[in-house]
Amino acid sequence: MRELWSRLRPHVETRRGTASVALAALAVHGIQTVIWPVVPGRDYVTYMRVYAEMWNWHSLIPWEMMWRMPVAPAVLGIPLDLFGPWGARIAITAGFVAVVTVWFSIARRYGPACAVAVAAALLLTPSFGLLFHRYSSDVVTAVAFTLLALAFVRLWEHPSTRRAAVAGLALIPVALTRPANQVVVAIVLTPLLLATTRAERLRSAALMATIVIVPLGTWTILNGARFDDRALSRGGGAWLPFYRAYVTDGII
């Protein structure tokens, strides 16, 4: 076993190792699809209604438009609209591969063993795999948070205004995917903790805050113009953390 690990270890830290994990994720998802075909997930119908009404200035369902953020309906609707069921399958498969590969890359910073353990856990955990066979905002949220984690890890490793800008851009789709995700905007203060000069920290925090606030503020103004409700989102029944888990869905 040690001999096998000694041979594999050097490859984990190379691009070949990353490519191998991506191919493994693709194979695992393909095998899982035989057991769990890709089907509509939670609130799928709602997101499709919102997607259809996103392009209509005078929406027929203004209250529902305020309950949902724009990223999830667009990400779910566009592949399905352009390519039909195959578009949905390709999108959800790409999401699974991206999440596994990126978390493998993040974990690799803590050593080859950690990277392999993380990749194995994601590939072999049935509940995680099942998540990527339900076409819903859960998949969009998982991918968005994964890319956000990578951006902030890179910023923490090598602080710079450019990486702060990238982290701010990665934060936007997270905040615009679900109403409850708005709390994540608070991490724009993270640059204040970076190991760099005070001026650099302030510049990075100000830049990140500006990058995030501009699109969120624009969406709020747009809601005010379309629905006479100057709010980023009303959140539906999910405005309180774990409200659905305890009260509506009763899964806890």
PDB file of N, CA, C and O in Angstrom, residues 131-202:
ATOM      1  N   LEU A 131     -27.462  14.713  -4.997  1.00  0.00           N
ATOM      2  CA  LEU A 131     -27.734  16.138  -5.149  1.00  0.00           C
ATOM      3  C   LEU A 131     -27.619  16.571  -6.603  1.00  0.00           C
ATOM      4  O   LEU A 131     -28.406  17.402  -7.086  1.00  0.00           O
ATOM      5  N   PHE A 132     -26.662  15.994  -7.324  1.00  0.00           N
ATOM      6  CA  PHE A 132     -26.409  16.385  -8.707  1.00  0.00           C
ATOM      7  C   PHE A 132     -27.199  15.549  -9.712  1.00  0.00           C
ATOM      8  O   PHE A 132     -26.806  15.409 -10.864  1.00  0.00           O
ATOM      9  N   HIS A 133     -28.312  15.005  -9.239  1.00  0.00           N
ATOM     10  CA  HIS A 133     -29.263  14.353 -10.138  1.00  0.00           C
ATOM     11  C   HIS A 133     -30.654  14.930  -9.948  1.00  0.00           C
ATOM     12  O   HIS A 133     -31.630  14.366 -10.421  1.00  0.00           O
ATOM     13  N   ARG A 134     -30.692  16.051  -9.248  1.00  0.00           N
ATOM     14  CA  ARG A 134     -31.931  16.795  -9.062  1.00  0.00           C
ATOM     15  C   ARG A 134     -31.720  18.189  -9.642  1.00  0.00           C
ATOM     16  O   ARG A 134     -30.926  18.961  -9.120  1.00  0.00           O
ATOM     17  N   TYR A 135     -32.416  18.501 -10.708  1.00  0.00           N
ATOM     18  CA  TYR A 135     -32.218  19.761 -11.414  1.00  0.00           C
ATOM     19  C   TYR A 135     -32.898  20.874 -10.627  1.00  0.00           C
ATOM     20  O   TYR A 135     -34.099  21.121 -10.775  1.00  0.00           O
ATOM     21  N   SER A 136     -32.128  21.549  -9.785  1.00  0.00           N
ATOM     22  CA  SER A 136     -32.697  22.566  -8.911  1.00  0.00           C
ATOM     23  C   SER A 136     -31.630  23.584  -8.531  1.00  0.00           C
ATOM     24  O   SER A 136     -30.462  23.467  -8.918  1.00  0.00           O
ATOM     25  N   SER A 137     -32.020  24.570  -7.735  1.00  0.00           N
ATOM     26  CA  SER A 137     -31.093  25.611  -7.306  1.00  0.00           C
ATOM     27  C   SER A 137     -30.026  25.068  -6.367  1.00  0.00           C
ATOM     28  O   SER A 137     -29.011  25.734  -6.140  1.00  0.00           O
ATOM     29  N   ASP A 138     -30.243  23.873  -5.807  1.00  0.00           N
ATOM     30  CA  ASP A 138     -29.222  23.284  -4.933  1.00  0.00           C
ATOM     31  C   ASP A 138     -27.911  23.089  -5.683  1.00  0.00           C
ATOM     32  O   ASP A 138     -26.821  23.330  -5.142  1.00  0.00           O
ATOM     33  N   VAL A 139     -28.003  22.649  -6.925  1.00  0.00           N
ATOM     34  CA  VAL A 139     -26.799  22.442  -7.738  1.00  0.00           C
ATOM     35  C   VAL A 139     -26.121  23.776  -8.031  1.00  0.00           C
ATOM     36  O   VAL A 139     -24.893  23.904  -7.922  1.00  0.00           O
ATOM     37  N   VAL A 140     -26.909  24.780  -8.383  1.00  0.00           N
ATOM     38  CA  VAL A 140     -26.351  26.104  -8.680  1.00  0.00           C
ATOM     39  C   VAL A 140     -25.655  26.664  -7.448  1.00  0.00           C
ATOM     40  O   VAL A 140     -24.558  27.230  -7.533  1.00  0.00           O
ATOM     41  N   THR A 141     -26.265  26.501  -6.286  1.00  0.00           N
ATOM     42  CA  THR A 141     -25.674  26.980  -5.043  1.00  0.00           C
ATOM     43  C   THR A 141     -24.362  26.265  -4.742  1.00  0.00           C
ATOM     44  O   THR A 141     -23.380  26.902  -4.338  1.00  0.00           O
ATOM     45  N   ALA A 142     -24.333  24.961  -4.938  1.00  0.00           N
ATOM     46  CA  ALA A 142     -23.114  24.191  -4.670  1.00  0.00           C
ATOM     47  C   ALA A 142     -21.957  24.661  -5.553  1.00  0.00           C
ATOM     48  O   ALA A 142     -20.835  24.850  -5.076  1.00  0.00           O
ATOM     49  N   VAL A 143     -22.222  24.859  -6.835  1.00  0.00           N
ATOM     50  CA  VAL A 143     -21.174  25.305  -7.754  1.00  0.00           C
ATOM     51  C   VAL A 143     -20.724  26.718  -7.407  1.00  0.00           C
ATOM     52  O   VAL A 143     -19.523  27.018  -7.384  1.00  0.00           O
ATOM     53  N   ALA A 144     -21.674  27.601  -7.122  1.00  0.00           N
ATOM     54  CA  ALA A 144     -21.337  28.998  -6.812  1.00  0.00           C
ATOM     55  C   ALA A 144     -20.483  29.095  -5.551  1.00  0.00           C
ATOM     56  O   ALA A 144     -19.486  29.827  -5.513  1.00  0.00           O
ATOM     57  N   PHE A 145     -20.849  28.357  -4.518  1.00  0.00           N
ATOM     58  CA  PHE A 145     -20.069  28.384  -3.275  1.00  0.00           C
ATOM     59  C   PHE A 145     -18.680  27.769  -3.479  1.00  0.00           C
ATOM     60  O   PHE A 145     -17.705  28.207  -2.860  1.00  0.00           O
ATOM     61  N   THR A 146     -18.587  26.766  -4.320  1.00  0.00           N
ATOM     62  CA  THR A 146     -17.286  26.148  -4.589  1.00  0.00           C
ATOM     63  C   THR A 146     -16.333  27.130  -5.259  1.00  0.00           C
ATOM     64  O   THR A 146     -15.170  27.264  -4.864  1.00  0.00           O
ATOM     65  N   LEU A 147     -16.821  27.838  -6.264  1.00  0.00           N
ATOM     66  CA  LEU A 147     -15.991  28.825  -6.948  1.00  0.00           C
ATOM     67  C   LEU A 147     -15.644  29.982  -6.014  1.00  0.00           C
ATOM     68  O   LEU A 147     -14.532  30.530  -6.079  1.00  0.00           O
ATOM     69  N   LEU A 148     -16.579  30.343  -5.138  1.00  0.00           N
ATOM     70  CA  LEU A 148     -16.302  31.392  -4.152  1.00  0.00           C
ATOM     71  C   LEU A 148     -15.203  30.956  -3.192  1.00  0.00           C
ATOM     72  O   LEU A 148     -14.298  31.743  -2.858  1.00  0.00           O
ATOM     73  N   ALA A 149     -15.252  29.699  -2.756  1.00  0.00           N
ATOM     74  CA  ALA A 149     -14.224  29.186  -1.855  1.00  0.00           C
ATOM     75  C   ALA A 149     -12.846  29.224  -2.504  1.00  0.00           C
ATOM     76  O   ALA A 149     -11.856  29.626  -1.879  1.00  0.00           O
ATOM     77  N   LEU A 150     -12.772  28.835  -3.778  1.00  0.00           N
ATOM     78  CA  LEU A 150     -11.488  28.863  -4.482  1.00  0.00           C
ATOM     79  C   LEU A 150     -10.959  30.293  -4.582  1.00  0.00           C
ATOM     80  O   LEU A 150      -9.769  30.539  -4.347  1.00  0.00           O
ATOM     81  N   ALA A 151     -11.827  31.242  -4.905  1.00  0.00           N
ATOM     82  CA  ALA A 151     -11.396  32.632  -5.038  1.00  0.00           C
ATOM     83  C   ALA A 151     -10.867  33.184  -3.725  1.00  0.00           C
ATOM     84  O   ALA A 151      -9.845  33.886  -3.695  1.00  0.00           O
ATOM     85  N   PHE A 152     -11.530  32.849  -2.611  1.00  0.00           N
ATOM     86  CA  PHE A 152     -11.085  33.376  -1.321  1.00  0.00           C
ATOM     87  C   PHE A 152      -9.835  32.670  -0.815  1.00  0.00           C
ATOM     88  O   PHE A 152      -9.004  33.285  -0.143  1.00  0.00           O
ATOM     89  N   VAL A 153      -9.675  31.409  -1.129  1.00  0.00           N
ATOM     90  CA  VAL A 153      -8.439  30.707  -0.757  1.00  0.00           C
ATOM     91  C   VAL A 153      -7.255  31.315  -1.492  1.00  0.00           C
ATOM     92  O   VAL A 153      -6.183  31.549  -0.901  1.00  0.00           O
ATOM     93  N   ARG A 154      -7.426  31.586  -2.762  1.00  0.00           N
ATOM     94  CA  ARG A 154      -6.354  32.210  -3.546  1.00  0.00           C
ATOM     95  C   ARG A 154      -6.048  33.614  -3.037  1.00  0.00           C
ATOM     96  O   ARG A 154      -4.876  34.019  -2.980  1.00  0.00           O
ATOM     97  N   LEU A 155      -7.073  34.345  -2.644  1.00  0.00           N
ATOM     98  CA  LEU A 155      -6.861  35.682  -2.085  1.00  0.00           C
ATOM     99  C   LEU A 155      -6.103  35.605  -0.769  1.00  0.00           C
ATOM    100  O   LEU A 155      -5.205  36.421  -0.511  1.00  0.00           O
ATOM    101  N   TRP A 156      -6.450  34.650   0.065  1.00  0.00           N
ATOM    102  CA  TRP A 156      -5.803  34.499   1.374  1.00  0.00           C
ATOM    103  C   TRP A 156      -4.338  34.092   1.218  1.00  0.00           C
ATOM    104  O   TRP A 156      -3.474  34.534   1.983  1.00  0.00           O
ATOM    105  N   GLU A 157      -4.060  33.262   0.219  1.00  0.00           N
ATOM    106  CA  GLU A 157      -2.682  32.814  -0.002  1.00  0.00           C
ATOM    107  C   GLU A 157      -1.781  33.942  -0.476  1.00  0.00           C
ATOM    108  O   GLU A 157      -0.667  34.118   0.026  1.00  0.00           O
ATOM    109  N   HIS A 158      -2.252  34.687  -1.466  1.00  0.00           N
ATOM    110  CA  HIS A 158      -1.448  35.756  -2.064  1.00  0.00           C
ATOM    111  C   HIS A 158      -2.323  37.001  -2.209  1.00  0.00           C
ATOM    112  O   HIS A 158      -2.900  37.241  -3.273  1.00  0.00           O
ATOM    113  N   PRO A 159      -2.440  37.793  -1.148  1.00  0.00           N
ATOM    114  CA  PRO A 159      -3.323  38.971  -1.185  1.00  0.00           C
ATOM    115  C   PRO A 159      -2.917  39.974  -2.256  1.00  0.00           C
ATOM    116  O   PRO A 159      -1.738  40.273  -2.435  1.00  0.00           O
ATOM    117  N   SER A 160      -3.912  40.464  -2.981  1.00  0.00           N
ATOM    118  CA  SER A 160      -3.706  41.514  -3.978  1.00  0.00           C
ATOM    119  C   SER A 160      -5.063  42.084  -4.339  1.00  0.00           C
ATOM    120  O   SER A 160      -6.096  41.441  -4.140  1.00  0.00           O
ATOM    121  N   THR A 161      -5.051  43.306  -4.874  1.00  0.00           N
ATOM    122  CA  THR A 161      -6.320  43.919  -5.272  1.00  0.00           C
ATOM    123  C   THR A 161      -6.957  43.156  -6.435  1.00  0.00           C
ATOM    124  O   THR A 161      -8.182  43.076  -6.534  1.00  0.00           O
ATOM    125  N   ARG A 162      -6.130  42.581  -7.300  1.00  0.00           N
ATOM    126  CA  ARG A 162      -6.677  41.817  -8.429  1.00  0.00           C
ATOM    127  C   ARG A 162      -7.429  40.593  -7.925  1.00  0.00           C
ATOM    128  O   ARG A 162      -8.539  40.311  -8.394  1.00  0.00           O
ATOM    129  N   ARG A 163      -6.840  39.881  -6.976  1.00  0.00           N
ATOM    130  CA  ARG A 163      -7.523  38.693  -6.439  1.00  0.00           C
ATOM    131  C   ARG A 163      -8.728  39.089  -5.587  1.00  0.00           C
ATOM    132  O   ARG A 163      -9.703  38.336  -5.507  1.00  0.00           O
ATOM    133  N   ALA A 164      -8.666  40.255  -4.960  1.00  0.00           N
ATOM    134  CA  ALA A 164      -9.840  40.742  -4.233  1.00  0.00           C
ATOM    135  C   ALA A 164     -10.984  41.017  -5.205  1.00  0.00           C
ATOM    136  O   ALA A 164     -12.154  40.745  -4.909  1.00  0.00           O
ATOM    137  N   ALA A 165     -10.638  41.557  -6.369  1.00  0.00           N
ATOM    138  CA  ALA A 165     -11.660  41.808  -7.384  1.00  0.00           C
ATOM    139  C   ALA A 165     -12.280  40.503  -7.873  1.00  0.00           C
ATOM    140  O   ALA A 165     -13.503  40.404  -8.048  1.00  0.00           O
ATOM    141  N   VAL A 166     -11.447  39.495  -8.087  1.00  0.00           N
ATOM    142  CA  VAL A 166     -11.950  38.185  -8.526  1.00  0.00           C
ATOM    143  C   VAL A 166     -12.862  37.585  -7.459  1.00  0.00           C
ATOM    144  O   VAL A 166     -13.925  37.019  -7.770  1.00  0.00           O
ATOM    145  N   ALA A 167     -12.466  37.705  -6.186  1.00  0.00           N
ATOM    146  CA  ALA A 167     -13.301  37.193  -5.100  1.00  0.00           C
ATOM    147  C   ALA A 167     -14.637  37.926  -5.041  1.00  0.00           C
ATOM    148  O   ALA A 167     -15.685  37.320  -4.793  1.00  0.00           O
ATOM    149  N   GLY A 168     -14.613  39.243  -5.292  1.00  0.00           N
ATOM    150  CA  GLY A 168     -15.865  39.991  -5.332  1.00  0.00           C
ATOM    151  C   GLY A 168     -16.772  39.536  -6.461  1.00  0.00           C
ATOM    152  O   GLY A 168     -17.980  39.386  -6.275  1.00  0.00           O
ATOM    153  N   LEU A 169     -16.183  39.274  -7.624  1.00  0.00           N
ATOM    154  CA  LEU A 169     -16.975  38.775  -8.752  1.00  0.00           C
ATOM    155  C   LEU A 169     -17.556  37.396  -8.445  1.00  0.00           C
ATOM    156  O   LEU A 169     -18.682  37.086  -8.855  1.00  0.00           O
ATOM    157  N   ALA A 170     -16.779  36.557  -7.733  1.00  0.00           N
ATOM    158  CA  ALA A 170     -17.273  35.219  -7.376  1.00  0.00           C
ATOM    159  C   ALA A 170     -18.386  35.289  -6.343  1.00  0.00           C
ATOM    160  O   ALA A 170     -19.219  34.370  -6.253  1.00  0.00           O
ATOM    161  N   LEU A 171     -18.417  36.376  -5.574  1.00  0.00           N
ATOM    162  CA  LEU A 171     -19.444  36.524  -4.546  1.00  0.00           C
ATOM    163  C   LEU A 171     -20.803  36.899  -5.136  1.00  0.00           C
ATOM    164  O   LEU A 171     -21.853  36.555  -4.573  1.00  0.00           O
ATOM    165  N   ILE A 172     -20.795  37.569  -6.276  1.00  0.00           N
ATOM    166  CA  ILE A 172     -22.052  38.051  -6.873  1.00  0.00           C
ATOM    167  C   ILE A 172     -23.030  36.914  -7.189  1.00  0.00           C
ATOM    168  O   ILE A 172     -24.198  36.972  -6.781  1.00  0.00           O
ATOM    169  N   PRO A 173     -22.623  35.847  -7.921  1.00  0.00           N
ATOM    170  CA  PRO A 173     -23.596  34.783  -8.204  1.00  0.00           C
ATOM    171  C   PRO A 173     -24.091  34.065  -6.957  1.00  0.00           C
ATOM    172  O   PRO A 173     -25.223  33.578  -6.933  1.00  0.00           O
ATOM    173  N   VAL A 174     -23.261  33.996  -5.907  1.00  0.00           N
ATOM    174  CA  VAL A 174     -23.722  33.391  -4.653  1.00  0.00           C
ATOM    175  C   VAL A 174     -24.852  34.222  -4.056  1.00  0.00           C
ATOM    176  O   VAL A 174     -25.904  33.701  -3.670  1.00  0.00           O
ATOM    177  N   ALA A 175     -24.640  35.529  -3.985  1.00  0.00           N
ATOM    178  CA  ALA A 175     -25.638  36.411  -3.387  1.00  0.00           C
ATOM    179  C   ALA A 175     -26.925  36.486  -4.203  1.00  0.00           C
ATOM    180  O   ALA A 175     -28.001  36.748  -3.651  1.00  0.00           O
ATOM    181  N   LEU A 176     -26.820  36.251  -5.513  1.00  0.00           N
ATOM    182  CA  LEU A 176     -27.987  36.356  -6.389  1.00  0.00           C
ATOM    183  C   LEU A 176     -28.588  34.999  -6.760  1.00  0.00           C
ATOM    184  O   LEU A 176     -29.363  34.902  -7.704  1.00  0.00           O
ATOM    185  N   THR A 177     -28.215  33.963  -6.015  1.00  0.00           N
ATOM    186  CA  THR A 177     -28.773  32.635  -6.277  1.00  0.00           C
ATOM    187  C   THR A 177     -29.964  32.336  -5.391  1.00  0.00           C
ATOM    188  O   THR A 177     -30.989  31.836  -5.844  1.00  0.00           O
ATOM    189  N   ARG A 178     -29.849  32.657  -4.104  1.00  0.00           N
ATOM    190  CA  ARG A 178     -30.941  32.412  -3.156  1.00  0.00           C
ATOM    191  C   ARG A 178     -31.084  33.600  -2.212  1.00  0.00           C
ATOM    192  O   ARG A 178     -30.084  34.231  -1.864  1.00  0.00           O
ATOM    193  N   PRO A 179     -32.295  33.896  -1.771  1.00  0.00           N
ATOM    194  CA  PRO A 179     -32.474  35.010  -0.836  1.00  0.00           C
ATOM    195  C   PRO A 179     -31.653  34.876   0.438  1.00  0.00           C
ATOM    196  O   PRO A 179     -31.071  35.854   0.918  1.00  0.00           O
ATOM    197  N   ALA A 180     -31.571  33.669   0.992  1.00  0.00           N
ATOM    198  CA  ALA A 180     -30.834  33.471   2.238  1.00  0.00           C
ATOM    199  C   ALA A 180     -29.336  33.701   2.078  1.00  0.00           C
ATOM    200  O   ALA A 180     -28.633  33.932   3.061  1.00  0.00           O
ATOM    201  N   ASN A 181     -28.848  33.660   0.841  1.00  0.00           N
ATOM    202  CA  ASN A 181     -27.415  33.834   0.598  1.00  0.00           C
ATOM    203  C   ASN A 181     -26.952  35.277   0.768  1.00  0.00           C
ATOM    204  O   ASN A 181     -25.748  35.549   0.729  1.00  0.00           O
ATOM    205  N   GLN A 182     -27.877  36.195   0.933  1.00  0.00           N
ATOM    206  CA  GLN A 182     -27.496  37.595   1.060  1.00  0.00           C
ATOM    207  C   GLN A 182     -26.583  37.829   2.263  1.00  0.00           C
ATOM    208  O   GLN A 182     -25.765  38.753   2.254  1.00  0.00           O
ATOM    209  N   VAL A 183     -26.697  36.985   3.272  1.00  0.00           N
ATOM    210  CA  VAL A 183     -25.860  37.144   4.462  1.00  0.00           C
ATOM    211  C   VAL A 183     -24.383  36.963   4.123  1.00  0.00           C
ATOM    212  O   VAL A 183     -23.503  37.483   4.829  1.00  0.00           O
ATOM    213  N   VAL A 184     -24.087  36.245   3.045  1.00  0.00           N
ATOM    214  CA  VAL A 184     -22.696  35.984   2.660  1.00  0.00           C
ATOM    215  C   VAL A 184     -21.974  37.265   2.245  1.00  0.00           C
ATOM    216  O   VAL A 184     -20.750  37.336   2.248  1.00  0.00           O
ATOM    217  N   VAL A 185     -22.742  38.293   1.900  1.00  0.00           N
ATOM    218  CA  VAL A 185     -22.134  39.560   1.480  1.00  0.00           C
ATOM    219  C   VAL A 185     -21.213  40.111   2.574  1.00  0.00           C
ATOM    220  O   VAL A 185     -20.276  40.863   2.287  1.00  0.00           O
ATOM    221  N   ALA A 186     -21.440  39.722   3.808  1.00  0.00           N
ATOM    222  CA  ALA A 186     -20.621  40.220   4.919  1.00  0.00           C
ATOM    223  C   ALA A 186     -19.142  39.863   4.762  1.00  0.00           C
ATOM    224  O   ALA A 186     -18.271  40.527   5.341  1.00  0.00           O
ATOM    225  N   ILE A 187     -18.831  38.853   3.958  1.00  0.00           N
ATOM    226  CA  ILE A 187     -17.427  38.457   3.835  1.00  0.00           C
ATOM    227  C   ILE A 187     -16.625  39.416   2.964  1.00  0.00           C
ATOM    228  O   ILE A 187     -15.436  39.189   2.742  1.00  0.00           O
ATOM    229  N   VAL A 188     -17.246  40.493   2.492  1.00  0.00           N
ATOM    230  CA  VAL A 188     -16.467  41.521   1.800  1.00  0.00           C
ATOM    231  C   VAL A 188     -15.476  42.174   2.761  1.00  0.00           C
ATOM    232  O   VAL A 188     -14.540  42.867   2.333  1.00  0.00           O
ATOM    233  N   LEU A 189     -15.666  41.943   4.067  1.00  0.00           N
ATOM    234  CA  LEU A 189     -14.743  42.491   5.070  1.00  0.00           C
ATOM    235  C   LEU A 189     -13.510  41.609   5.254  1.00  0.00           C
ATOM    236  O   LEU A 189     -12.585  41.985   5.974  1.00  0.00           O
ATOM    237  N   THR A 190     -13.496  40.455   4.617  1.00  0.00           N
ATOM    238  CA  THR A 190     -12.375  39.528   4.751  1.00  0.00           C
ATOM    239  C   THR A 190     -11.023  40.168   4.419  1.00  0.00           C
ATOM    240  O   THR A 190     -10.033  39.900   5.111  1.00  0.00           O
ATOM    241  N   PRO A 191     -10.896  41.010   3.385  1.00  0.00           N
ATOM    242  CA  PRO A 191      -9.597  41.612   3.082  1.00  0.00           C
ATOM    243  C   PRO A 191      -8.974  42.383   4.243  1.00  0.00           C
ATOM    244  O   PRO A 191      -7.758  42.583   4.277  1.00  0.00           O
ATOM    245  N   LEU A 192      -9.805  42.812   5.210  1.00  0.00           N
ATOM    246  CA  LEU A 192      -9.266  43.531   6.357  1.00  0.00           C
ATOM    247  C   LEU A 192      -8.417  42.624   7.244  1.00  0.00           C
ATOM    248  O   LEU A 192      -7.679  43.105   8.106  1.00  0.00           O
ATOM    249  N   LEU A 193      -8.506  41.320   7.050  1.00  0.00           N
ATOM    250  CA  LEU A 193      -7.756  40.359   7.857  1.00  0.00           C
ATOM    251  C   LEU A 193      -6.534  39.811   7.135  1.00  0.00           C
ATOM    252  O   LEU A 193      -5.816  38.969   7.687  1.00  0.00           O
ATOM    253  N   LEU A 194      -6.294  40.263   5.923  1.00  0.00           N
ATOM    254  CA  LEU A 194      -5.201  39.714   5.127  1.00  0.00           C
ATOM    255  C   LEU A 194      -3.842  40.153   5.669  1.00  0.00           C
ATOM    256  O   LEU A 194      -3.702  41.212   6.292  1.00  0.00           O
ATOM    257  N   ALA A 195      -2.853  39.303   5.390  1.00  0.00           N
ATOM    258  CA  ALA A 195      -1.484  39.582   5.844  1.00  0.00           C
ATOM    259  C   ALA A 195      -0.786  40.500   4.850  1.00  0.00           C
ATOM    260  O   ALA A 195       0.059  40.068   4.058  1.00  0.00           O
ATOM    261  N   THR A 196      -1.156  41.779   4.883  1.00  0.00           N
ATOM    262  CA  THR A 196      -0.553  42.767   3.996  1.00  0.00           C
ATOM    263  C   THR A 196      -0.623  44.126   4.677  1.00  0.00           C
ATOM    264  O   THR A 196      -1.014  44.233   5.839  1.00  0.00           O
ATOM    265  N   THR A 197      -0.281  45.186   3.960  1.00  0.00           N
ATOM    266  CA  THR A 197      -0.278  46.510   4.562  1.00  0.00           C
ATOM    267  C   THR A 197      -1.701  47.010   4.800  1.00  0.00           C
ATOM    268  O   THR A 197      -2.655  46.538   4.178  1.00  0.00           O
ATOM    269  N   ARG A 198      -1.815  47.977   5.700  1.00  0.00           N
ATOM    270  CA  ARG A 198      -3.132  48.510   6.021  1.00  0.00           C
ATOM    271  C   ARG A 198      -3.780  49.146   4.807  1.00  0.00           C
ATOM    272  O   ARG A 198      -4.977  48.947   4.548  1.00  0.00           O
ATOM    273  N   ALA A 199      -3.003  49.898   4.039  1.00  0.00           N
ATOM    274  CA  ALA A 199      -3.550  50.538   2.835  1.00  0.00           C
ATOM    275  C   ALA A 199      -4.036  49.507   1.827  1.00  0.00           C
ATOM    276  O   ALA A 199      -5.097  49.670   1.212  1.00  0.00           O
ATOM    277  N   GLU A 200      -3.266  48.430   1.670  1.00  0.00           N
ATOM    278  CA  GLU A 200      -3.667  47.370   0.739  1.00  0.00           C
ATOM    279  C   GLU A 200      -4.941  46.685   1.205  1.00  0.00           C
ATOM    280  O   GLU A 200      -5.829  46.366   0.393  1.00  0.00           O
ATOM    281  N   ARG A 201      -5.059  46.468   2.502  1.00  0.00           N
ATOM    282  CA  ARG A 201      -6.268  45.835   3.037  1.00  0.00           C
ATOM    283  C   ARG A 201      -7.496  46.708   2.787  1.00  0.00           C
ATOM    284  O   ARG A 201      -8.551  46.219   2.389  1.00  0.00           O
ATOM    285  N   LEU A 202      -7.355  48.006   3.029  1.00  0.00           N
ATOM    286  CA  LEU A 202      -8.484  48.922   2.833  1.00  0.00           C
ATOM    287  C   LEU A 202      -8.877  49.017   1.363  1.00  0.00           C
ATOM    288  O   LEU A 202     -10.067  49.020   1.028  1.00  0.00           O
TER     289      LEU A 202
END
